[in-house]
Short mmCIF file of C-alpha atoms and ligand atoms in Angstrom, two decimals:
data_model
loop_
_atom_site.label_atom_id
_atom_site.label_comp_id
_atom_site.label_asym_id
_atom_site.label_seq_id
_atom_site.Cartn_x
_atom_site.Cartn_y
_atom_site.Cartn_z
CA UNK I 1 -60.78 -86.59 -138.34
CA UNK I 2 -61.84 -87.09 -141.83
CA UNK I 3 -65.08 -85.63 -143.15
CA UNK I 4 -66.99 -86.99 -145.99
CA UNK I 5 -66.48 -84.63 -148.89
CA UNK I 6 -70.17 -82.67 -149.91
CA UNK I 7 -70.65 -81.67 -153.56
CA UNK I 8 -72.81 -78.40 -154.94
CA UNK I 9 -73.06 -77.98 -158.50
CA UNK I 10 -73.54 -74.42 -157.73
CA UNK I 11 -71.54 -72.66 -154.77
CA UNK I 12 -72.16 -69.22 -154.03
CA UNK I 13 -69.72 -67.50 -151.80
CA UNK I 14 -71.05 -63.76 -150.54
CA UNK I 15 -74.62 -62.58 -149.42
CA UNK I 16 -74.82 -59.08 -150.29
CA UNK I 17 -77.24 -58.24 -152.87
CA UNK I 18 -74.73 -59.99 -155.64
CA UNK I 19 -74.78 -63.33 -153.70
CA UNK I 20 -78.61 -63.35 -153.04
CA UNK I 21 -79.25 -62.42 -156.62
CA UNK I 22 -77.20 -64.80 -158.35
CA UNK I 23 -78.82 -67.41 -155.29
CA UNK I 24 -82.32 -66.83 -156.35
CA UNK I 25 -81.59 -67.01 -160.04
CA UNK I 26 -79.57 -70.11 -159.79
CA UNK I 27 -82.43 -71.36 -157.23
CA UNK I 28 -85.26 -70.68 -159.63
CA UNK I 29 -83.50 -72.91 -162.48
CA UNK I 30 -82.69 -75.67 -159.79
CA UNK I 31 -78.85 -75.38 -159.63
CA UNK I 32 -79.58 -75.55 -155.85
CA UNK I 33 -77.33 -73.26 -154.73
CA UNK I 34 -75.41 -73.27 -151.69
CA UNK I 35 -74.35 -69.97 -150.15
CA UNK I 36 -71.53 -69.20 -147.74
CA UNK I 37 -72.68 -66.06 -146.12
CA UNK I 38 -69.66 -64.88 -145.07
CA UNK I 39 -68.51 -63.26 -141.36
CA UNK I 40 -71.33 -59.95 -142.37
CA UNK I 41 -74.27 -61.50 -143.60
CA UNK I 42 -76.30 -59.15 -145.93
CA UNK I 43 -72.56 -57.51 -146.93
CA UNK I 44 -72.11 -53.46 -147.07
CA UNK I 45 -75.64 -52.99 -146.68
CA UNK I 46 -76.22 -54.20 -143.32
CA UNK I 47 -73.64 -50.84 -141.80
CA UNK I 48 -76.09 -48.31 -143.51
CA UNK I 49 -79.14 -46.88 -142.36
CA UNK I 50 -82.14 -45.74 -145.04
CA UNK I 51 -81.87 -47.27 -148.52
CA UNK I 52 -83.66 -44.75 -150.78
CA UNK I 53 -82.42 -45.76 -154.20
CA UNK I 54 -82.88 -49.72 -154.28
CA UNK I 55 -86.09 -49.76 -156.77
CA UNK I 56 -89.01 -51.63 -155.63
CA UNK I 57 -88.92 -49.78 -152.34
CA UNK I 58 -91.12 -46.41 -153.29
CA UNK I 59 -90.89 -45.95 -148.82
CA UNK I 60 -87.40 -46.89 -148.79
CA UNK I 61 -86.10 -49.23 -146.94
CA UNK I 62 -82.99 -49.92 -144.25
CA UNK I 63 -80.34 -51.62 -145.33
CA UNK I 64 -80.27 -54.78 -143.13
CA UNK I 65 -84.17 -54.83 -143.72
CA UNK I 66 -83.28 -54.75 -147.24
CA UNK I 67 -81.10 -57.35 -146.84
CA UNK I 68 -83.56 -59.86 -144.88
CA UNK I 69 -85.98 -59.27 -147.62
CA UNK I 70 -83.17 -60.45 -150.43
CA UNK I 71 -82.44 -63.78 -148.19
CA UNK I 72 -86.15 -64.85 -147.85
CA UNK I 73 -86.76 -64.44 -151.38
CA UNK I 74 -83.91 -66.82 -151.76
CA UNK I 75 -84.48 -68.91 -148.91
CA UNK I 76 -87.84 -68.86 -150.87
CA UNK I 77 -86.74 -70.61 -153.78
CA UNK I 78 -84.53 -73.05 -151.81
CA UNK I 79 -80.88 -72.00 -151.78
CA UNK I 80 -79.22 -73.48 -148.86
CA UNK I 81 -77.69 -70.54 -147.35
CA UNK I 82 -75.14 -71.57 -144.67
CA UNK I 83 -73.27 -68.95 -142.04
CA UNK I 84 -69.71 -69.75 -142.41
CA UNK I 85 -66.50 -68.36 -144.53
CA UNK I 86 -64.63 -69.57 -147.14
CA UNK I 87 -61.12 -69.97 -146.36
CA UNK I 88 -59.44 -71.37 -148.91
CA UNK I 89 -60.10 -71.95 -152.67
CA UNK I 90 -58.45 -74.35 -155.13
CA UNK I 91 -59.48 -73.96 -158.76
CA UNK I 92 -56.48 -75.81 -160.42
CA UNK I 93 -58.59 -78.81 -161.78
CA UNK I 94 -62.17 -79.75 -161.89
CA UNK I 95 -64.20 -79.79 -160.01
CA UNK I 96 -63.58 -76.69 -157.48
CA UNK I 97 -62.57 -76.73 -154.77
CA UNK I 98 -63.38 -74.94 -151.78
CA UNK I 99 -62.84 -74.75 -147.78
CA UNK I 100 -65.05 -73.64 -145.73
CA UNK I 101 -64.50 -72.22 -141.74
CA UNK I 102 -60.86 -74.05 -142.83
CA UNK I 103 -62.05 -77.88 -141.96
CA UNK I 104 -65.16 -78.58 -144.27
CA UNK I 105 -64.36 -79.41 -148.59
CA UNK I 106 -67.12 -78.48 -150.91
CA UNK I 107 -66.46 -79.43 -154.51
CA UNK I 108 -68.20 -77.25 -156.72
CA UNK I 109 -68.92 -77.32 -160.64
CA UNK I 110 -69.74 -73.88 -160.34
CA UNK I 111 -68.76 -71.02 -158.03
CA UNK I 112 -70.08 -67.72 -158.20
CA UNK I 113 -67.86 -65.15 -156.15
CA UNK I 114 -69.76 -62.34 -154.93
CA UNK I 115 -67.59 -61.03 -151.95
CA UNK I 116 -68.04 -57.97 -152.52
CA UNK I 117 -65.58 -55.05 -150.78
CA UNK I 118 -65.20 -53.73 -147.74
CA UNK I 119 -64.88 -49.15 -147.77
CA UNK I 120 -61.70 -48.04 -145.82
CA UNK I 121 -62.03 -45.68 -142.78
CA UNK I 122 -59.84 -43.67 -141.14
CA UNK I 123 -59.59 -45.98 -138.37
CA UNK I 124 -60.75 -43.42 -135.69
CA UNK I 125 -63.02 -44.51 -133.04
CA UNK I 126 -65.17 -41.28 -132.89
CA UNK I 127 -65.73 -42.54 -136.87
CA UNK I 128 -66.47 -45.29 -135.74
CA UNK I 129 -69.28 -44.21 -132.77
CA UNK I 130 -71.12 -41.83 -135.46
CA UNK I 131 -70.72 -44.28 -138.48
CA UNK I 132 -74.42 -44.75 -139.76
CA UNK I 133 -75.27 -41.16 -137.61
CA UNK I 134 -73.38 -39.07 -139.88
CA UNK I 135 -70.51 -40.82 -140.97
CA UNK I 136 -70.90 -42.24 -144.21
CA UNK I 137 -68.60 -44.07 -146.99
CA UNK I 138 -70.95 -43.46 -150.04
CA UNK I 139 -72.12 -40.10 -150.74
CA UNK I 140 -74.64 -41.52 -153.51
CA UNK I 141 -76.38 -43.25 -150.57
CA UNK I 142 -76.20 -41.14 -147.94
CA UNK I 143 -75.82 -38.02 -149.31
CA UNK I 144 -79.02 -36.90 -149.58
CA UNK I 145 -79.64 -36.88 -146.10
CA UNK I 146 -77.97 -33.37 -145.54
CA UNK I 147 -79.22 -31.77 -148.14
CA UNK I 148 -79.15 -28.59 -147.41
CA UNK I 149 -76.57 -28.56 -144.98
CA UNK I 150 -72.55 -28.42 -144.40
CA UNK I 151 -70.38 -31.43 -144.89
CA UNK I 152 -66.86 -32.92 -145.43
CA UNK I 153 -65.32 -35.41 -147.46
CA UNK I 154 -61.82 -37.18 -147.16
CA UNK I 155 -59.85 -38.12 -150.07
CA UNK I 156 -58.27 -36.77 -152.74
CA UNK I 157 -58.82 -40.06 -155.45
CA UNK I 158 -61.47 -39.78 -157.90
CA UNK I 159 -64.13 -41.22 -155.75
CA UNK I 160 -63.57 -38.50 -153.56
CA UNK I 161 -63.32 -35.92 -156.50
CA UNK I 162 -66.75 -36.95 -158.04
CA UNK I 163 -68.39 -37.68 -154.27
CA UNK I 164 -67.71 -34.04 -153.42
CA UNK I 165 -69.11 -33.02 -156.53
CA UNK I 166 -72.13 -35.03 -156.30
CA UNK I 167 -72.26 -33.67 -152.68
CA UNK I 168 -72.00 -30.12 -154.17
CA UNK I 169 -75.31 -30.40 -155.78
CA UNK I 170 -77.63 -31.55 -152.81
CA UNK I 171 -75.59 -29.67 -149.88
CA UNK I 172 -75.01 -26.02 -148.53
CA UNK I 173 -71.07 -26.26 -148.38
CA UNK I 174 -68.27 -29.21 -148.80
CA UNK I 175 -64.89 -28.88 -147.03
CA UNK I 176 -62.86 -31.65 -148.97
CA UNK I 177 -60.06 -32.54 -147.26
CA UNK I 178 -56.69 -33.50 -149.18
CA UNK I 179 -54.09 -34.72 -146.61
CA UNK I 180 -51.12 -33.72 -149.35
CA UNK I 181 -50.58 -30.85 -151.11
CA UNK I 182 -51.94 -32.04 -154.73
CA UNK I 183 -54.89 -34.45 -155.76
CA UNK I 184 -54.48 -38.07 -156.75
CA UNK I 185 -57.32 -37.69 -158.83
CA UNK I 186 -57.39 -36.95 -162.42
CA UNK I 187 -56.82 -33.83 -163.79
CA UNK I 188 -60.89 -33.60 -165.45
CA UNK I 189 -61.60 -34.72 -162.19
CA UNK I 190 -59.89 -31.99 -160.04
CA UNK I 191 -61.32 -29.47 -162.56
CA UNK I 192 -64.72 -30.40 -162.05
CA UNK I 193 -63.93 -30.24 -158.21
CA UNK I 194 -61.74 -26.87 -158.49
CA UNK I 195 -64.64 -24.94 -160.46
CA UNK I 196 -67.57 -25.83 -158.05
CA UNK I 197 -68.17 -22.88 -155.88
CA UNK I 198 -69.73 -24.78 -152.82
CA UNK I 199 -66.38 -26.98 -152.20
CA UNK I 200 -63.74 -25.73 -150.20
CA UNK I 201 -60.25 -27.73 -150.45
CA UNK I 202 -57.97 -27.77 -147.78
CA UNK I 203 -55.12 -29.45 -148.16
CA UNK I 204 -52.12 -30.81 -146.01
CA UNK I 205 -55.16 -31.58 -143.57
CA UNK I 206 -55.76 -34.98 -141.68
CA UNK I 207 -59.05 -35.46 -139.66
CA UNK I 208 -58.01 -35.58 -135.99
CA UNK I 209 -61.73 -36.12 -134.80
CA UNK I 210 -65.44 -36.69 -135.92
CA UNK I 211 -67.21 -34.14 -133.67
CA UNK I 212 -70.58 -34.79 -132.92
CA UNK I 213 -73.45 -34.41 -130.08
CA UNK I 214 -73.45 -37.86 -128.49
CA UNK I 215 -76.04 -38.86 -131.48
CA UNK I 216 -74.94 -37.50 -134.51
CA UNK I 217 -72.29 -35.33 -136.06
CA UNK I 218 -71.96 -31.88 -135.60
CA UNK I 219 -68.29 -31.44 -136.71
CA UNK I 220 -65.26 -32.51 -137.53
CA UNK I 221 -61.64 -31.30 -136.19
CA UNK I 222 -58.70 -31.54 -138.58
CA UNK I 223 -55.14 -30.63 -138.46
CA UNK I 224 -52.90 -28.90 -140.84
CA UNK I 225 -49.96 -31.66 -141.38
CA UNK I 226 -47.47 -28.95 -141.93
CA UNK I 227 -48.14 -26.20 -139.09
CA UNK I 228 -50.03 -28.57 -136.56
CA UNK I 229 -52.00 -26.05 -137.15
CA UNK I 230 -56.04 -27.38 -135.55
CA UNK I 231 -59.52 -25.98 -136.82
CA UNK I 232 -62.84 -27.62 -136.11
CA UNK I 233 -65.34 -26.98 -139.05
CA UNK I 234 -68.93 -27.34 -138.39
CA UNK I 235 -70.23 -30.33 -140.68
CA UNK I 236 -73.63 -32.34 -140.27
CA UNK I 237 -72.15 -35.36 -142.20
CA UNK I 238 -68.96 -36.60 -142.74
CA UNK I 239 -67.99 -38.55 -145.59
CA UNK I 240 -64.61 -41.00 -146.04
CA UNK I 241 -63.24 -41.66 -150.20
CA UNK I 242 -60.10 -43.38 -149.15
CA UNK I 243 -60.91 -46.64 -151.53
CA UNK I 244 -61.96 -50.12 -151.14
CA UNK I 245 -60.47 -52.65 -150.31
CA UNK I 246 -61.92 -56.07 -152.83
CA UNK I 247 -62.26 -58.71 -150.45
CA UNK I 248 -60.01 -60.92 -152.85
CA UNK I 249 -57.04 -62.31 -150.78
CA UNK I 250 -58.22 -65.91 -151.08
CA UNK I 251 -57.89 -65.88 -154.58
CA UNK I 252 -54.43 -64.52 -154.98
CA UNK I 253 -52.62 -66.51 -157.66
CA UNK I 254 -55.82 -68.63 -158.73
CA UNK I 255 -57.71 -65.71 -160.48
CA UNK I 256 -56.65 -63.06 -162.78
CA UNK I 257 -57.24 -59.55 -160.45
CA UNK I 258 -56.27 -56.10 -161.29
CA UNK I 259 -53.54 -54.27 -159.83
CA UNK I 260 -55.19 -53.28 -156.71
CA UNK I 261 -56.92 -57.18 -156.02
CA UNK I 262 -60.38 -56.26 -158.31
CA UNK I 263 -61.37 -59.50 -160.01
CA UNK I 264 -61.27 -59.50 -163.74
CA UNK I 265 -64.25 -60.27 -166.16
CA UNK I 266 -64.23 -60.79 -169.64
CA UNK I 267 -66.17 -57.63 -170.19
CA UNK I 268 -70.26 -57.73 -170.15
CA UNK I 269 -70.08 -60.72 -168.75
CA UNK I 270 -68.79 -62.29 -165.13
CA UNK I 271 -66.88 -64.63 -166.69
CA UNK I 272 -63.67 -65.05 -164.96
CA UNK I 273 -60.40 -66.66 -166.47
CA UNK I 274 -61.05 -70.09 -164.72
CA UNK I 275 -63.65 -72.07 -166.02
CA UNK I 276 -66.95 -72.82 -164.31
CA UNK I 277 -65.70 -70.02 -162.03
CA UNK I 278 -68.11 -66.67 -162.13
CA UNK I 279 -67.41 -63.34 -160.22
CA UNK I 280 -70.25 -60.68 -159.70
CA UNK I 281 -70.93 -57.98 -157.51
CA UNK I 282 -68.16 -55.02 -155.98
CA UNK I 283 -65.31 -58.02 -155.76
CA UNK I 284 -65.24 -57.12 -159.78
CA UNK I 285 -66.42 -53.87 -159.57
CA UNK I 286 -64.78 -50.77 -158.69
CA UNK I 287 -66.49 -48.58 -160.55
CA UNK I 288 -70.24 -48.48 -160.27
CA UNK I 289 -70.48 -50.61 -156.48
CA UNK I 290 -74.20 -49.71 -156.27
CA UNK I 291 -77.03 -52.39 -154.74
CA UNK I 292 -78.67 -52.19 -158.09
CA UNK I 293 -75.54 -53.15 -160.31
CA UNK I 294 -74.13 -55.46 -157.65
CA UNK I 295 -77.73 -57.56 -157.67
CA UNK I 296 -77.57 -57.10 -161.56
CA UNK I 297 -74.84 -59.03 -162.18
CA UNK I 298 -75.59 -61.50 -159.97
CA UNK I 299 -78.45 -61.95 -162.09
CA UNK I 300 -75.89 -62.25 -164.55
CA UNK I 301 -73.64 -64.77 -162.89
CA UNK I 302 -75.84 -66.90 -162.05
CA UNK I 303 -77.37 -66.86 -165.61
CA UNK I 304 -73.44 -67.35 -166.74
CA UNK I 305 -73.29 -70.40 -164.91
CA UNK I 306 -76.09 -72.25 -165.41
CA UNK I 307 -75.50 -71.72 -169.44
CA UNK I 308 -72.13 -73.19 -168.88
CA UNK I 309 -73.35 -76.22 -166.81
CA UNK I 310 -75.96 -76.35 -170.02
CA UNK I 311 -72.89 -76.39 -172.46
CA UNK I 312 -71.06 -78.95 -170.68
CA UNK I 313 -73.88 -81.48 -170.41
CA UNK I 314 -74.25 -80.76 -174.18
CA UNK I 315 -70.82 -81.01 -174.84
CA UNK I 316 -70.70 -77.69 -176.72
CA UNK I 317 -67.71 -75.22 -175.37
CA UNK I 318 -67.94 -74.10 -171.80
CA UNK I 319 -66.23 -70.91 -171.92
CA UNK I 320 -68.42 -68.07 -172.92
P1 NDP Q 401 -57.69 -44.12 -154.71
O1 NDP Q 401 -56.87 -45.19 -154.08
O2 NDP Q 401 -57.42 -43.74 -156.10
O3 NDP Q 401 -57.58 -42.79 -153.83
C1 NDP Q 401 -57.66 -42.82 -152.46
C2 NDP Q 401 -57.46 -41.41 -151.95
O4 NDP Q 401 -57.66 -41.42 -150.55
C3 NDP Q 401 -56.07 -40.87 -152.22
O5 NDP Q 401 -56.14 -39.53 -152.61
C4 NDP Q 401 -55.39 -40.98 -150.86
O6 NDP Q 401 -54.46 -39.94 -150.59
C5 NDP Q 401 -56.56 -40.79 -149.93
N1 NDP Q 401 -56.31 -41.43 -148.63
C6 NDP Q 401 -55.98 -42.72 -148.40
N2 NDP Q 401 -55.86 -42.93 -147.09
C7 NDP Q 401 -56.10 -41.73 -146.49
C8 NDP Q 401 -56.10 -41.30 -145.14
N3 NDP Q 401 -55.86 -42.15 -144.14
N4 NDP Q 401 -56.38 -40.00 -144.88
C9 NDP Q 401 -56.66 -39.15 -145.89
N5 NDP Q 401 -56.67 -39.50 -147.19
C10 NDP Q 401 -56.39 -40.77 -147.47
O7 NDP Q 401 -59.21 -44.62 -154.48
P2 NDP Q 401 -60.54 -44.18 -155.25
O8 NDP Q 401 -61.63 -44.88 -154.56
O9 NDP Q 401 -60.63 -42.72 -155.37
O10 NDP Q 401 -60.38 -44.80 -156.70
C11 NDP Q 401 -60.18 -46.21 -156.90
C12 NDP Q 401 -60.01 -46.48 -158.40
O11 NDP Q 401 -61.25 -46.27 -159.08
C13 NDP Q 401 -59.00 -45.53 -159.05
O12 NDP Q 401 -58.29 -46.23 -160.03
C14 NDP Q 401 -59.87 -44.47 -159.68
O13 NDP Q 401 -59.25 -43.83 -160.79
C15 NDP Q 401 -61.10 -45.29 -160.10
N6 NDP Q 401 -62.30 -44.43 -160.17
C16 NDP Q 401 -62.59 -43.82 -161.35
C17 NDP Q 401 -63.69 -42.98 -161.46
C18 NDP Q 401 -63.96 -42.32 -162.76
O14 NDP Q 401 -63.21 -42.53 -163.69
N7 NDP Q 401 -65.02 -41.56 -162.85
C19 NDP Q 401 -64.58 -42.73 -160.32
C20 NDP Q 401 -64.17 -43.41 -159.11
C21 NDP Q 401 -63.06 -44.21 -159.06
P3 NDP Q 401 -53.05 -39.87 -151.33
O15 NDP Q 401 -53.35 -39.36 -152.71
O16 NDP Q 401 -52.30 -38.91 -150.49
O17 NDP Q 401 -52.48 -41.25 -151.33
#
């Protein structure tokens, strides 16, 4: 069955607050955008509860409300925002071109990736009941909820290392646990973590079980990976820093990506080695992965692309 092949001049592939940025930018200067929302419309946002650090919201806001606000105000401007997944991409020539729920082409003379990442859990299903209810993958959004009281962290990386640390300053007591005997972290890092009273490290520990009172979490039981040895600590909140995973596979070998699958920018902008091809958002972030600077740079991509669209129908250079 042969379809007849639809054309975008701007594809947007991602609707967390990346994707629905760049979609109301590129909206607003009449790209008309498309957007493939993905399998989680709204992204990231949409597993957390309160969003107190999105400015704009002095109240705060949940995340999935947060989210429905960003797709009206792009709805608003008229991107066509579509529920469905990319599933394959080829950027070898112009224009792009890209496959969507595997049986519908789109050729594109822009797309702007904002996929975003997806955290990494332990995979246990008691972190999975109290996920949102004490069980949290971002201690800069979450963290503030238990101020005040005891928590744990997971990881030994840096995210871990300056999580804990940010922890340190809002809570009672951290427990980070470390399930070998040294830190992957860097060495400032693991002195920053080593000289703050409040943390406690324990290390050759894995977390057996999130403890918790049917509604929230109340503790966590770990395991000593050398002497079997069990202990449950008593912990309000627990917190995983085991990485991200960049939701990047469908662009193996067509984009440049870092060693662990981050896309690559040319730096301050989202400019990505393939031409007419614009990345924004946590997929090409793995340092900052806030709401803020994820929306930012979709501001920025979508400002990228309609400058190179501008270029090309000038014929000037359309790499930035
Ligand atoms: P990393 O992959 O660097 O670290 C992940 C950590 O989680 C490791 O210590 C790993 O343990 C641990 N881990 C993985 N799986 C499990 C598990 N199942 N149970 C317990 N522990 C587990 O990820 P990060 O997010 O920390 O960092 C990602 C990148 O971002 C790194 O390159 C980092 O340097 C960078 N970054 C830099 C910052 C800075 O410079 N300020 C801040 C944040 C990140 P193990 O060591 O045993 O493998």
């Amino acid at each position: 069955m042969s379809e007849e092949i639809e054309h975008v001049e701007c594809l947007i592939i991602g609707s967390g607050p990346a994707g629905y940025t760049a979609a109301i930018y590129a909206a607003r200067a009449d790209l008309k955008p498309v957007m493939y929302t993905g399998m989680e419309p709204g992204g990231q946002l949409t597993q957390t509860t309160e969003v107190d650090n999105f400015p704009g919201y002095p109240a705060g806001v949940t995340g999935p409300d947060m989210m429905e606000d960003f797709r009206k105000q792009a709805e608003r401007f008229g991107t066509d925002i579509r529920f469905g997944y990319v599933s394959s991409v080829d950027f070898s020539s112009l224009p792009h071109k890209v496959v969507v729920d595997e049986i519908k082409t789109i050729t594109a003379d822009t797309v702007i990736i904002s996929t975003g990442a997806t955290a990494k859990y332990l995979g246990l299903p008691s972190e999975q009941k109290y996920s949102g209810f004490g069980v949290s993958a971002c201690a800069v959004c979450d963290g503030f909820f238990f101020k005040g009281q005891d928590v744990a962290i997971v990881g030994a990386g840096d995210t871990a290392a300056e999580e804990a640390t940010y922890l340190a300053k809002l809570c009672k007591k951290v427990y980070m646990l470390v399930r070998r005997d040294e830190f992957r972290a860097s060495k400032a890092m693991v002195h920053r973590v080593l000289n703050t009273p409040n943390i406690e490290v324990i290390y050759n520990t894995e977390t057996k079980e999130v403890l918790g009172d049917g509604k929230t979490v109340t503790g966590v039981r770990v395991v000593n990976n050398e002497t079997g040895v069990e202990q449950d600590l008593d912990v309000q909140g627990f917190f995983v820093a085991i990485g991200h995973k960049p939701n990047t596979d469908i662009f193996k070998g067509q984009l440049d990506m870092d060693e662990t699958g981050y896309l690559k920018t040319v730096p301050g902008s989202t400019v990505t080695n393939v031409e007419g091809v614009f990345a924004s958002g946590d997929v090409q972030d793995s340092y900052y992965r806030q709401a803020i600077t994820a929306a930012g740079s979709g501001c920025m991509a979508a400002l990228d692309a309609e400058r190179y669209l501008a270029a090309k129908e000038h014929g000037v250079s359309a790499t930035a």
